[in-house]
Amino acid sequence: MGCSRANVRYPLMLTILGFAMIATFLVLIMMKKMSPIAALVLIPALFCVFVGKGAKLGDYVIDGVTSLAPTAAMLMFAIVYFGVMIDVGLFDPIVRGILKFCKADPMRIVVGTAVLAAIVSLDGDGSTTFMITVSAMYPLYKRLKMSLVVMTGVAAMANGVMNTLPWGGPTARAATALKLDASDIFVPMIPALLVGLLFVFVLSYVLGVRERRRLGVLTLDEVLEEEKETETVLVGAGGSGDGKVSMHKGATAGAGGSGSGTAAAGNADGAGDTGDSADDDGFQGLDPNRSTLRPKLYWFNALLTVTLLTAMIMEWLPIPVLFLLGAALVLSVNFPHIPDQKARLAAHADNVLNVSGMVFAAAVFTGVLQGTGMVDHMAKWMVDVIPGSMGPHMALVTGILSLPLTYFMSNDGFYFGVLPVLAEAGAAHGVSPLEMARASLVGQPLHMSSPLVPAVYVLVGMAKVEFGDHTRFVVKWAALTCLVILGAGMLFGII
């Protein structure tokens, strides 16, 4: 009898400690009591000891690092590749088009952020999307003293909706886990996903109008007359002296441009209208005369990038290998002299170090969650508490559960560990695996801001936004976006 009770209590203890570990992590980073890297390492280490498996901490960490090492390698060389492509001017035409639409209007800038993030997300890689979006839009947000968490939040939500593309990851995982065809899952979901993307654009408009009201409306000429100080905004992902553009900063800057990403209090004298003066070259953010530009190699770089993205989608080689080869090739061709190559690598070294460090710190968190069995018992507990009467509605239940589960778990853990269990329960009540697979995609807009997603650290790192500030802002809006997609799916009879 005593042994039986112990067998029941231990899984319950693991479940409670798992939720407690996640809650402790989120509270500490949102209250800014610990940095994300420190919290990702120290909190799971402490809870590993609480569980009574401190002696196995090393094994768990090594397992976590081993599983995330390819992701870290991919991000390292992706940052170098796309950072160099930004430096040489590959994305300047797209950026100029977006900035021409945005002009000096905060509302247009926020909507433009969502549009740009959605377009670039077609490549299926979140880190690429965030690098290009932030590099293009960051100077505008800083110049007009707009809230940087609005930029990171909108970009993350747009990318989250687009992350459901068959080559983005979640759809392929769901198809593999349930032995289905990815197109059978994704194609019927397109109307619901379009509604979700439209909601992100509408939300961007609302947030942009709110920014416009907060900042007031001035012409760009008025802004330039009032600005007395200057600061340097880096063009590329890492930026260097070769790619700097001088941006003006008002004497009284709002917190929106302080680096914390929080909204400025009171009225900031930095918003502009949509007058023609906004087309001034100095307002384009990316310096059109920077010395790193390679106009003669534009079509080579474009073809190389298209080939790289095609190879990613077609899975010709592992993604880390593709970016490693691509980074080496683009550096050698665009900067044949070794000192220039070293300068480009140094320019992007900060982002490479920050992001790779964050990924390996997250490996400790995921390693302890999985190694101790906490994540398995948490998922089993959530499935067990579902009332039997909800059996015929398991697709709806799966859609709702995908929000917290994909936020607190990796996509691999959810799709290969939890979804098959939910699908089996649904099948017992006549719910098809296809409906379950489609419902499992609902949580992706929230998942993209999870502390377990490496790409989000590229986003907040380049935008100079605290992860806690980003989390506080985006969670409610991303969850609402997920529910809109779920509602649309049910309305259209897809889920």
Coordinates of C-alpha atoms in Angstrom, one line a residue:
M1 CA 0.0 0.0 0.0
G2 CA 2.8 2.4 1.0
C3 CA 4.6 1.7 -2.3
S4 CA 1.4 2.3 -4.3
R5 CA 0.9 5.7 -2.6
A6 CA 4.5 6.6 -3.3
N7 CA 4.1 5.7 -7.0
V8 CA 1.1 8.1 -7.1
R9 CA 2.7 10.9 -5.2
Y10 CA 5.9 11.0 -7.2
P11 CA 4.3 11.8 -10.6
L12 CA 2.1 14.4 -8.9
M13 CA 5.2 16.0 -7.3
L14 CA 6.9 16.1 -10.7
T15 CA 3.8 17.8 -12.2
I16 CA 3.6 20.4 -9.4
L17 CA 7.3 21.1 -9.5
G18 CA 7.2 21.4 -13.3
F19 CA 4.5 24.0 -13.3
A20 CA 6.3 25.7 -10.3
M21 CA 9.6 25.8 -12.2
I22 CA 8.0 27.4 -15.3
A23 CA 6.1 29.9 -13.2
T24 CA 9.2 30.9 -11.2
F25 CA 11.1 31.4 -14.4
L26 CA 8.4 33.6 -16.0
V27 CA 7.9 35.7 -12.9
L28 CA 11.6 36.4 -12.3
I29 CA 12.3 37.5 -15.9
M30 CA 9.1 39.6 -16.2
M31 CA 9.9 41.3 -12.9
K32 CA 13.5 41.7 -14.2
K33 CA 15.0 40.0 -11.1
M34 CA 17.2 37.8 -13.3
S35 CA 18.5 37.9 -16.8
P36 CA 17.0 35.2 -19.2
I37 CA 20.3 33.4 -19.4
A38 CA 20.8 33.2 -15.7
A39 CA 17.2 32.2 -15.1
L40 CA 17.3 29.5 -17.8
V41 CA 20.3 27.9 -16.1
L42 CA 19.9 28.4 -12.4
I43 CA 16.2 27.8 -11.9
P44 CA 16.1 24.4 -13.6
A45 CA 19.3 23.4 -11.8
L46 CA 17.7 24.2 -8.5
F47 CA 14.5 22.4 -9.3
C48 CA 16.5 19.4 -10.5
V49 CA 17.9 19.2 -6.9
F50 CA 14.4 19.6 -5.5
V51 CA 13.3 16.6 -7.5
G52 CA 16.1 14.6 -6.0
K53 CA 18.0 14.1 -9.3
G54 CA 20.8 16.6 -8.8
A55 CA 23.4 13.9 -9.5
K56 CA 22.0 13.5 -13.0
L57 CA 22.0 17.3 -13.8
G58 CA 25.1 16.9 -15.9
D59 CA 23.5 14.2 -18.0
Y60 CA 20.3 16.2 -18.5
V61 CA 22.3 19.3 -19.6
I62 CA 24.4 17.4 -22.0
D63 CA 21.3 15.8 -23.5
G64 CA 19.7 19.2 -23.8
V65 CA 22.8 20.8 -25.4
T66 CA 23.1 17.8 -27.8
S67 CA 19.6 18.2 -29.0
L68 CA 19.8 22.0 -29.4
A69 CA 23.4 22.2 -30.8
P70 CA 22.2 22.0 -34.5
T71 CA 19.7 24.9 -33.8
A72 CA 22.5 27.0 -32.2
A73 CA 24.8 26.3 -35.3
M74 CA 21.9 27.2 -37.6
L75 CA 21.3 30.5 -35.9
M76 CA 24.9 31.4 -35.7
F77 CA 25.5 31.0 -39.4
A78 CA 22.1 32.3 -40.3
I79 CA 22.9 35.6 -38.4
V80 CA 26.2 35.9 -40.3
Y81 CA 24.6 35.0 -43.7
F82 CA 21.6 37.4 -43.5
G83 CA 23.6 40.0 -41.6
V84 CA 26.0 40.1 -44.6
M85 CA 23.1 40.2 -47.0
I86 CA 21.7 43.2 -45.2
D87 CA 25.1 44.9 -45.3
V88 CA 25.5 44.3 -49.0
G89 CA 22.1 45.7 -49.8
L90 CA 20.1 42.6 -50.9
F91 CA 17.0 43.7 -49.0
D92 CA 17.2 47.4 -49.6
P93 CA 14.5 47.4 -52.3
I94 CA 12.0 45.6 -50.0
V95 CA 12.9 47.9 -47.1
R96 CA 12.5 51.0 -49.3
G97 CA 9.1 49.9 -50.4
I98 CA 7.9 49.3 -46.9
L99 CA 9.4 52.6 -45.6
K100 CA 7.9 54.5 -48.5
F101 CA 4.5 53.2 -47.4
C102 CA 5.2 53.9 -43.7
K103 CA 6.6 57.4 -44.2
A104 CA 6.6 59.1 -40.7
D105 CA 3.2 57.8 -39.5
P106 CA 3.3 55.5 -36.5
M107 CA 0.2 53.7 -37.6
R108 CA 1.7 52.9 -41.0
I109 CA 5.0 51.8 -39.4
V110 CA 3.3 49.3 -37.1
V111 CA 1.2 47.9 -40.0
G112 CA 4.3 47.9 -42.2
T113 CA 6.1 45.8 -39.6
A114 CA 3.4 43.2 -39.7
V115 CA 3.3 43.1 -43.5
L116 CA 7.1 42.9 -43.8
A117 CA 7.3 40.1 -41.1
A118 CA 4.5 38.1 -42.9
I119 CA 6.2 38.4 -46.3
V120 CA 9.7 37.4 -45.1
S121 CA 8.1 34.5 -43.0
L122 CA 7.4 32.7 -46.3
D123 CA 10.9 31.3 -46.0
G124 CA 9.8 29.3 -43.0
D125 CA 12.6 30.5 -40.7
G126 CA 11.8 32.7 -37.7
S127 CA 15.3 34.0 -37.1
T128 CA 15.6 35.2 -40.7
T129 CA 12.3 37.0 -40.4
F130 CA 13.2 38.8 -37.3
M131 CA 16.7 39.8 -38.5
I132 CA 15.3 41.5 -41.7
T133 CA 12.2 43.0 -40.0
V134 CA 14.2 44.5 -37.1
S135 CA 17.0 45.8 -39.3
A136 CA 14.5 47.6 -41.5
M137 CA 12.1 49.0 -38.8
Y138 CA 14.3 49.6 -35.8
P139 CA 15.6 53.0 -36.9
L140 CA 12.0 54.2 -37.6
Y141 CA 10.8 53.2 -34.1
K142 CA 13.9 54.8 -32.5
R143 CA 13.6 58.0 -34.5
L144 CA 9.9 58.5 -33.7
K145 CA 10.3 57.2 -30.1
M146 CA 7.8 54.5 -30.7
S147 CA 7.4 51.5 -28.3
L148 CA 9.8 48.8 -29.3
V149 CA 7.7 46.1 -27.8
V150 CA 5.0 46.9 -30.3
M151 CA 7.5 46.1 -33.0
T152 CA 8.6 42.8 -31.5
G153 CA 5.1 41.8 -30.6
V154 CA 3.6 42.4 -34.0
A155 CA 6.6 40.7 -35.8
A156 CA 6.3 37.7 -33.5
M157 CA 2.6 37.3 -34.1
A158 CA 2.8 37.6 -37.8
N159 CA 5.6 35.1 -37.9
G160 CA 3.6 32.8 -35.7
V161 CA 0.7 32.6 -38.1
M162 CA 3.0 32.1 -41.0
N163 CA 5.0 29.4 -39.1
T164 CA 2.2 27.0 -39.9
L165 CA 3.5 26.7 -43.5
P166 CA 4.3 23.1 -44.3
W167 CA 8.0 23.8 -44.5
G168 CA 7.8 25.9 -41.2
G169 CA 7.9 22.9 -38.9
P170 CA 4.7 22.4 -36.9
T171 CA 2.6 21.1 -39.8
A172 CA 5.3 18.6 -40.8
R173 CA 5.7 17.5 -37.2
A174 CA 1.9 17.0 -36.9
A175 CA 1.8 15.0 -40.2
T176 CA 4.7 12.8 -39.1
A177 CA 3.3 12.2 -35.6
L178 CA -0.1 11.1 -36.9
K179 CA 1.1 9.6 -40.2
L180 CA -0.9 12.1 -42.3
D181 CA -0.1 14.1 -45.4
A182 CA 1.0 17.7 -44.6
S183 CA -1.0 19.2 -47.5
D184 CA -4.2 17.5 -46.1
I185 CA -3.6 19.3 -42.8
F186 CA -2.5 22.7 -44.1
V187 CA -4.6 23.4 -47.2
P188 CA -8.0 23.2 -45.5
M189 CA -6.6 25.4 -42.7
I190 CA -5.7 28.3 -45.1
P191 CA -9.0 30.2 -44.6
A192 CA -8.7 30.1 -40.8
L193 CA -5.0 31.1 -41.0
L194 CA -5.9 34.0 -43.3
V195 CA -8.4 35.2 -40.8
G196 CA -5.7 35.0 -38.2
L197 CA -3.3 37.0 -40.3
L198 CA -6.0 39.6 -41.1
F199 CA -6.6 39.9 -37.3
V200 CA -2.8 40.5 -36.8
F201 CA -3.0 43.3 -39.4
V202 CA -6.1 44.8 -37.8
L203 CA -4.4 44.6 -34.4
S204 CA -1.4 46.3 -35.9
Y205 CA -3.6 49.1 -37.1
V206 CA -5.2 49.5 -33.6
L207 CA -1.8 49.5 -31.9
G208 CA -0.4 51.9 -34.5
V209 CA -3.3 54.3 -34.0
R210 CA -2.6 54.1 -30.2
E211 CA 1.0 54.9 -30.8
R212 CA 0.0 57.8 -33.1
R213 CA -2.2 59.2 -30.3
R214 CA 0.4 58.7 -27.7
L215 CA 3.1 60.5 -29.7
G216 CA 1.0 63.2 -31.3
V217 CA 1.2 64.1 -35.0
L218 CA 4.0 66.2 -36.3
T219 CA 5.5 66.6 -39.8
L220 CA 9.0 65.2 -40.3
D221 CA 10.3 68.8 -40.8
E222 CA 9.0 69.7 -37.3
V223 CA 10.8 66.7 -35.8
L224 CA 14.1 67.6 -37.4
E225 CA 13.8 71.1 -36.2
E226 CA 13.3 70.0 -32.6
E227 CA 16.0 67.3 -32.6
K228 CA 19.3 68.5 -31.2
E229 CA 21.2 65.3 -30.3
T230 CA 22.3 62.5 -32.6
E231 CA 22.9 58.8 -32.1
T232 CA 24.2 56.1 -34.3
V233 CA 21.8 53.3 -35.3
L234 CA 23.4 50.2 -36.7
V235 CA 22.2 49.1 -40.1
G236 CA 23.0 45.4 -40.1
A237 CA 22.3 42.7 -37.5
G238 CA 25.6 43.5 -35.9
G239 CA 26.4 46.7 -37.7
S240 CA 29.7 48.4 -37.8
G241 CA 31.3 51.6 -38.9
D242 CA 30.9 50.6 -42.5
G243 CA 27.2 50.5 -42.3
K244 CA 26.1 53.2 -39.9
V245 CA 23.5 55.8 -40.5
S246 CA 23.1 58.9 -38.3
M247 CA 19.7 59.2 -36.8
H248 CA 18.4 62.1 -34.9
K249 CA 17.1 61.8 -31.3
G250 CA 15.0 64.4 -29.5
A251 CA 16.3 65.9 -26.3
T252 CA 13.5 64.2 -24.3
A253 CA 13.3 60.6 -25.3
G254 CA 10.5 58.3 -24.4
A255 CA 11.1 55.0 -22.9
G256 CA 10.0 53.4 -26.1
G257 CA 13.5 54.1 -27.5
S258 CA 15.4 53.4 -24.3
G259 CA 16.1 49.8 -25.1
S260 CA 13.8 48.3 -22.6
G261 CA 11.1 48.4 -25.1
T262 CA 8.4 49.8 -22.8
A263 CA 6.0 52.5 -23.9
A264 CA 7.0 56.0 -23.2
A265 CA 5.0 57.9 -20.6
G266 CA 3.3 61.1 -21.5
N267 CA 3.6 62.8 -24.9
A268 CA 6.7 62.3 -26.9
D269 CA 7.6 64.9 -29.5
G270 CA 8.6 62.6 -32.3
A271 CA 5.7 61.4 -34.5
G272 CA 5.4 62.5 -38.0
D273 CA 2.6 62.8 -40.6
T274 CA 2.5 61.3 -44.0
G275 CA 3.9 64.3 -45.8
D276 CA 6.1 64.1 -48.8
S277 CA 9.1 65.1 -46.8
A278 CA 9.0 61.7 -45.2
D279 CA 10.6 60.3 -48.4
D280 CA 13.9 61.9 -47.5
D281 CA 16.8 59.5 -48.0
G282 CA 18.0 60.2 -44.5
F283 CA 14.8 58.7 -43.1
Q284 CA 15.2 55.4 -44.9
G285 CA 17.1 53.8 -41.9
L286 CA 19.5 51.8 -44.1
D287 CA 22.2 54.2 -45.4
P288 CA 22.0 54.1 -49.2
N289 CA 25.7 55.0 -49.4
R290 CA 27.3 52.6 -46.9
S291 CA 30.6 51.2 -48.1
T292 CA 29.5 47.6 -47.6
L293 CA 27.0 47.7 -50.6
R294 CA 27.8 45.4 -53.5
P295 CA 25.4 46.5 -56.3
K296 CA 27.3 44.6 -58.9
L297 CA 26.8 41.4 -57.0
Y298 CA 23.1 42.0 -56.3
W299 CA 21.7 39.3 -58.6
F300 CA 24.3 36.8 -57.5
N301 CA 23.3 37.4 -53.9
A302 CA 19.6 37.2 -54.8
L303 CA 20.1 33.9 -56.7
L304 CA 22.2 32.5 -53.9
T305 CA 19.5 33.4 -51.3
V306 CA 16.7 31.9 -53.4
T307 CA 18.7 28.7 -53.9
L308 CA 19.4 28.5 -50.2
L309 CA 15.7 28.9 -49.3
T310 CA 14.8 26.4 -51.9
A311 CA 17.3 23.9 -50.5
M312 CA 15.8 24.5 -47.0
I313 CA 12.2 23.8 -48.2
M314 CA 13.3 20.8 -50.3
E315 CA 15.5 19.5 -47.5
W316 CA 18.5 18.9 -49.8
L317 CA 20.8 19.2 -46.8
P318 CA 20.4 19.9 -43.1
I319 CA 19.6 23.5 -42.4
P320 CA 22.7 24.2 -40.3
V321 CA 24.9 22.8 -43.1
L322 CA 23.1 25.0 -45.7
F323 CA 23.7 28.2 -43.6
L324 CA 27.3 27.2 -42.9
L325 CA 28.0 26.8 -46.6
G326 CA 26.0 29.9 -47.5
A327 CA 27.8 32.1 -44.9
A328 CA 31.2 30.9 -46.1
L329 CA 30.3 31.5 -49.8
V330 CA 28.7 34.9 -49.3
L331 CA 31.7 36.2 -47.3
S332 CA 34.2 34.9 -49.8
V333 CA 32.4 36.4 -52.9
N334 CA 31.3 39.7 -51.5
F335 CA 34.4 40.4 -49.3
P336 CA 37.4 38.5 -51.0
H337 CA 39.9 40.3 -48.7
I338 CA 40.4 38.6 -45.3
P339 CA 40.5 41.8 -43.3
D340 CA 37.0 42.7 -44.7
Q341 CA 35.7 39.2 -43.9
K342 CA 37.0 39.6 -40.3
A343 CA 35.3 43.0 -40.1
R344 CA 31.9 41.6 -41.2
L345 CA 32.2 38.7 -38.7
A346 CA 33.2 41.1 -35.9
A347 CA 30.2 43.3 -36.9
H348 CA 27.8 40.5 -36.2
A349 CA 29.6 38.8 -33.3
D350 CA 27.5 40.4 -30.6
N351 CA 24.3 38.9 -31.9
V352 CA 25.9 35.5 -32.6
L353 CA 27.2 35.3 -29.1
N354 CA 24.0 36.5 -27.4
V355 CA 21.8 34.2 -29.4
S356 CA 24.0 31.1 -29.2
G357 CA 24.5 31.7 -25.5
M358 CA 20.7 31.9 -25.0
V359 CA 20.1 28.7 -26.9
F360 CA 22.6 26.7 -24.8
A361 CA 21.1 28.2 -21.7
A362 CA 17.7 27.1 -22.9
A363 CA 19.2 23.6 -23.3
V364 CA 19.6 23.4 -19.5
F365 CA 15.9 24.3 -19.1
T366 CA 14.6 21.8 -21.7
G367 CA 17.1 19.1 -20.6
V368 CA 15.9 19.2 -17.0
L369 CA 12.2 19.4 -18.0
Q370 CA 12.5 16.3 -20.2
G371 CA 15.2 14.4 -18.3
T372 CA 13.4 14.5 -14.9
G373 CA 10.1 13.5 -16.6
M374 CA 8.4 16.8 -15.5
V375 CA 7.1 17.6 -19.0
D376 CA 5.7 14.2 -19.6
H377 CA 3.8 14.2 -16.3
M378 CA 2.6 17.8 -16.9
A379 CA 1.2 16.8 -20.3
K380 CA -0.4 13.6 -18.9
W381 CA -2.0 15.5 -16.1
M382 CA -3.5 18.0 -18.5
V383 CA -4.9 15.2 -20.7
D384 CA -6.2 13.3 -17.7
V385 CA -8.2 16.3 -16.3
I386 CA -10.2 16.6 -19.5
P387 CA -13.8 15.5 -18.6
G388 CA -15.1 12.4 -20.5
S389 CA -18.0 14.5 -21.7
M390 CA -15.6 16.6 -23.8
G391 CA -14.6 13.5 -25.9
P392 CA -16.6 14.5 -29.0
H393 CA -15.1 17.9 -28.8
M394 CA -11.4 16.8 -28.6
A395 CA -10.5 19.0 -31.6
L396 CA -11.6 22.1 -29.7
V397 CA -9.9 20.8 -26.5
T398 CA -6.7 20.2 -28.5
G399 CA -6.8 23.7 -30.0
I400 CA -7.1 25.3 -26.6
L401 CA -4.5 23.1 -25.0
S402 CA -2.1 23.9 -27.8
L403 CA -1.7 27.5 -26.4
P404 CA -0.2 26.6 -23.0
L405 CA 1.5 23.4 -24.1
T406 CA 3.4 24.8 -27.1
Y407 CA 4.4 27.8 -25.0
F408 CA 5.8 25.7 -22.2
M409 CA 7.1 22.8 -24.3
S410 CA 9.1 22.5 -27.5
N411 CA 7.2 21.7 -30.7
D412 CA 8.9 18.3 -30.8
G413 CA 7.6 17.6 -27.2
F414 CA 4.1 18.6 -28.0
Y415 CA 3.7 17.1 -31.5
F416 CA 5.5 13.8 -30.8
G417 CA 4.6 13.4 -27.1
V418 CA 1.2 14.9 -26.5
L419 CA -0.7 15.1 -29.8
P420 CA -0.7 11.3 -30.4
V421 CA -2.3 10.8 -26.9
L422 CA -4.9 13.5 -27.6
A423 CA -5.6 12.0 -31.1
E424 CA -6.1 8.6 -29.6
A425 CA -8.6 10.0 -27.1
G426 CA -10.3 11.8 -30.0
A427 CA -10.5 8.8 -32.2
A428 CA -12.4 6.9 -29.5
H429 CA -15.1 9.5 -29.8
G430 CA -15.1 9.7 -33.6
V431 CA -12.9 12.7 -34.0
S432 CA -10.6 12.3 -37.1
P433 CA -6.8 12.6 -36.8
L434 CA -6.9 15.4 -39.5
E435 CA -9.1 17.6 -37.3
M436 CA -6.8 17.0 -34.4
A437 CA -3.8 17.8 -36.4
R438 CA -5.3 21.1 -37.7
A439 CA -6.4 22.1 -34.2
S440 CA -2.8 21.5 -32.9
L441 CA -1.6 24.3 -35.2
V442 CA -3.7 26.9 -33.4
G443 CA -1.2 27.8 -30.7
Q444 CA 1.7 28.8 -33.0
P445 CA 1.3 32.6 -32.8
L446 CA 1.9 32.3 -29.0
H447 CA 4.5 29.6 -29.4
M448 CA 6.8 32.0 -31.3
S449 CA 7.3 34.1 -28.2
S450 CA 8.0 31.1 -25.9
P451 CA 11.3 31.3 -23.9
L452 CA 12.1 27.9 -25.5
V453 CA 12.1 29.2 -29.0
P454 CA 15.7 30.4 -30.0
A455 CA 14.5 32.8 -32.7
V456 CA 12.7 35.0 -30.1
Y457 CA 16.1 35.9 -28.7
V458 CA 17.2 37.1 -32.1
L459 CA 14.1 39.3 -32.1
V460 CA 14.5 40.9 -28.6
G461 CA 18.3 41.0 -28.8
M462 CA 18.4 43.0 -32.1
A463 CA 15.5 45.2 -30.9
K464 CA 17.2 45.8 -27.6
V465 CA 14.0 44.8 -25.8
E466 CA 14.0 43.0 -22.4
F467 CA 12.5 39.5 -22.8
G468 CA 10.2 40.1 -19.8
D469 CA 8.8 43.3 -21.4
H470 CA 8.2 41.5 -24.7
T471 CA 6.4 38.6 -22.8
R472 CA 4.2 41.0 -20.8
F473 CA 3.1 42.8 -23.9
V474 CA 2.7 39.9 -26.4
V475 CA 1.1 37.0 -24.5
K476 CA -2.4 38.5 -24.3
W477 CA -2.5 39.6 -28.0
A478 CA -0.9 36.3 -29.2
A479 CA -3.4 34.2 -27.2
L480 CA -6.2 36.3 -28.7
T481 CA -4.9 35.7 -32.2
C482 CA -4.8 31.9 -31.5
L483 CA -8.4 32.0 -30.3
V484 CA -9.4 33.9 -33.5
I485 CA -7.9 31.2 -35.6
L486 CA -9.6 28.5 -33.6
G487 CA -12.9 30.3 -33.8
A488 CA -12.5 30.7 -37.6
G489 CA -11.6 27.1 -38.0
M490 CA -14.7 26.0 -36.1
L491 CA -16.9 28.5 -38.0
F492 CA -15.7 27.2 -41.4
G493 CA -16.0 23.6 -40.3
I494 CA -12.3 22.9 -40.6
I495 CA -11.8 21.9 -36.9

